[in-house]
Amino acid sequence: FLVILLFSFTTILSSYYNGESSLKYFIEKPKKSLILLILFTILSILFGSISKSNIIWNMIDIFVGMLAIINIYAIIKLKNEVY
């Protein structure tokens, strides 16, 4: 139980940190966006704790697909800096 608890906690922290770092990179003064990110993170944790697992896995699939689209866009946008 302790290992699962620590794994989930560190996953939440690292995901939040990645989101915050991305917002700070793309937006110069992200105060309002950071508040929205905090609210979204808290609501996601609360929703995930009371929902059925199949709903959570379907949402995860959607979010991973969105991340893939964002990453493909970033790769295309940064291709000139890499080559």
Short mmCIF file of C-alpha atoms in Angstrom, two decimals:
data_model
loop_
_atom_site.label_atom_id
_atom_site.label_comp_id
_atom_site.label_asym_id
_atom_site.label_seq_id
_atom_site.Cartn_x
_atom_site.Cartn_y
_atom_site.Cartn_z
CA PHE A 1 0.00 0.00 0.00
CA LEU A 2 2.78 2.42 0.90
CA VAL A 3 4.56 1.90 -2.43
CA ILE A 4 1.38 2.60 -4.41
CA LEU A 5 0.67 5.67 -2.31
CA LEU A 6 4.18 7.06 -2.82
CA PHE A 7 4.13 6.24 -6.54
CA SER A 8 0.82 8.03 -7.08
CA PHE A 9 1.92 11.02 -5.00
CA THR A 10 5.18 11.45 -6.90
CA THR A 11 3.35 11.01 -10.22
CA ILE A 12 0.94 13.81 -9.30
CA LEU A 13 3.80 16.06 -8.20
CA SER A 14 5.88 15.45 -11.31
CA SER A 15 2.89 15.95 -13.63
CA TYR A 16 1.98 19.20 -11.90
CA TYR A 17 5.59 20.39 -12.09
CA ASN A 18 5.72 19.60 -15.83
CA GLY A 19 2.50 21.52 -16.41
CA GLU A 20 3.67 24.49 -14.37
CA SER A 21 7.02 24.59 -16.16
CA SER A 22 5.27 24.50 -19.53
CA LEU A 23 2.94 27.34 -18.56
CA LYS A 24 5.86 29.45 -17.36
CA TYR A 25 7.66 28.81 -20.64
CA PHE A 26 4.75 29.72 -22.90
CA ILE A 27 3.16 32.51 -20.84
CA GLU A 28 5.19 35.39 -19.40
CA LYS A 29 2.95 36.14 -16.40
CA PRO A 30 0.98 32.93 -15.83
CA LYS A 31 -0.75 33.80 -12.53
CA LYS A 32 -4.30 33.18 -13.79
CA SER A 33 -3.20 30.12 -15.74
CA LEU A 34 -1.42 28.69 -12.70
CA ILE A 35 -4.56 29.09 -10.62
CA LEU A 36 -6.50 27.23 -13.32
CA LEU A 37 -3.84 24.52 -13.37
CA ILE A 38 -4.02 24.12 -9.59
CA LEU A 39 -7.82 23.92 -9.71
CA PHE A 40 -7.70 21.42 -12.58
CA THR A 41 -5.18 19.30 -10.69
CA ILE A 42 -7.21 19.28 -7.48
CA LEU A 43 -10.46 18.54 -9.33
CA SER A 44 -8.76 15.74 -11.27
CA ILE A 45 -7.52 14.15 -8.05
CA LEU A 46 -10.95 14.42 -6.44
CA PHE A 47 -12.72 13.08 -9.53
CA GLY A 48 -10.23 10.24 -9.84
CA SER A 49 -10.72 9.22 -6.24
CA ILE A 50 -14.50 8.80 -6.53
CA SER A 51 -14.90 7.54 -10.12
CA LYS A 52 -14.95 4.04 -11.52
CA SER A 53 -11.69 2.81 -12.96
CA ASN A 54 -12.96 2.37 -16.54
CA ILE A 55 -13.97 6.05 -16.66
CA ILE A 56 -10.53 7.05 -15.42
CA TRP A 57 -8.75 4.87 -17.99
CA ASN A 58 -10.88 6.33 -20.80
CA MET A 59 -10.00 9.85 -19.66
CA ILE A 60 -6.33 8.91 -19.47
CA ASP A 61 -6.51 7.64 -23.05
CA ILE A 62 -7.97 10.97 -24.16
CA PHE A 63 -5.33 12.99 -22.32
CA VAL A 64 -2.47 10.86 -23.65
CA GLY A 65 -3.84 11.38 -27.16
CA MET A 66 -3.94 15.13 -26.54
CA LEU A 67 -0.35 15.02 -25.27
CA ALA A 68 0.70 13.15 -28.40
CA ILE A 69 -0.87 15.83 -30.59
CA ILE A 70 0.85 18.59 -28.60
CA ASN A 71 4.20 16.78 -28.79
CA ILE A 72 3.88 16.23 -32.55
CA TYR A 73 3.11 19.92 -32.99
CA ALA A 74 6.14 20.85 -30.86
CA ILE A 75 8.40 18.52 -32.85
CA ILE A 76 7.24 20.05 -36.13
CA LYS A 77 7.59 23.57 -34.74
CA LEU A 78 11.13 22.93 -33.41
CA LYS A 79 12.48 20.95 -36.37
CA ASN A 80 14.48 23.90 -37.68
CA GLU A 81 16.26 24.35 -34.35
CA VAL A 82 17.20 20.67 -34.19
CA TYR A 83 18.56 20.25 -37.72
#
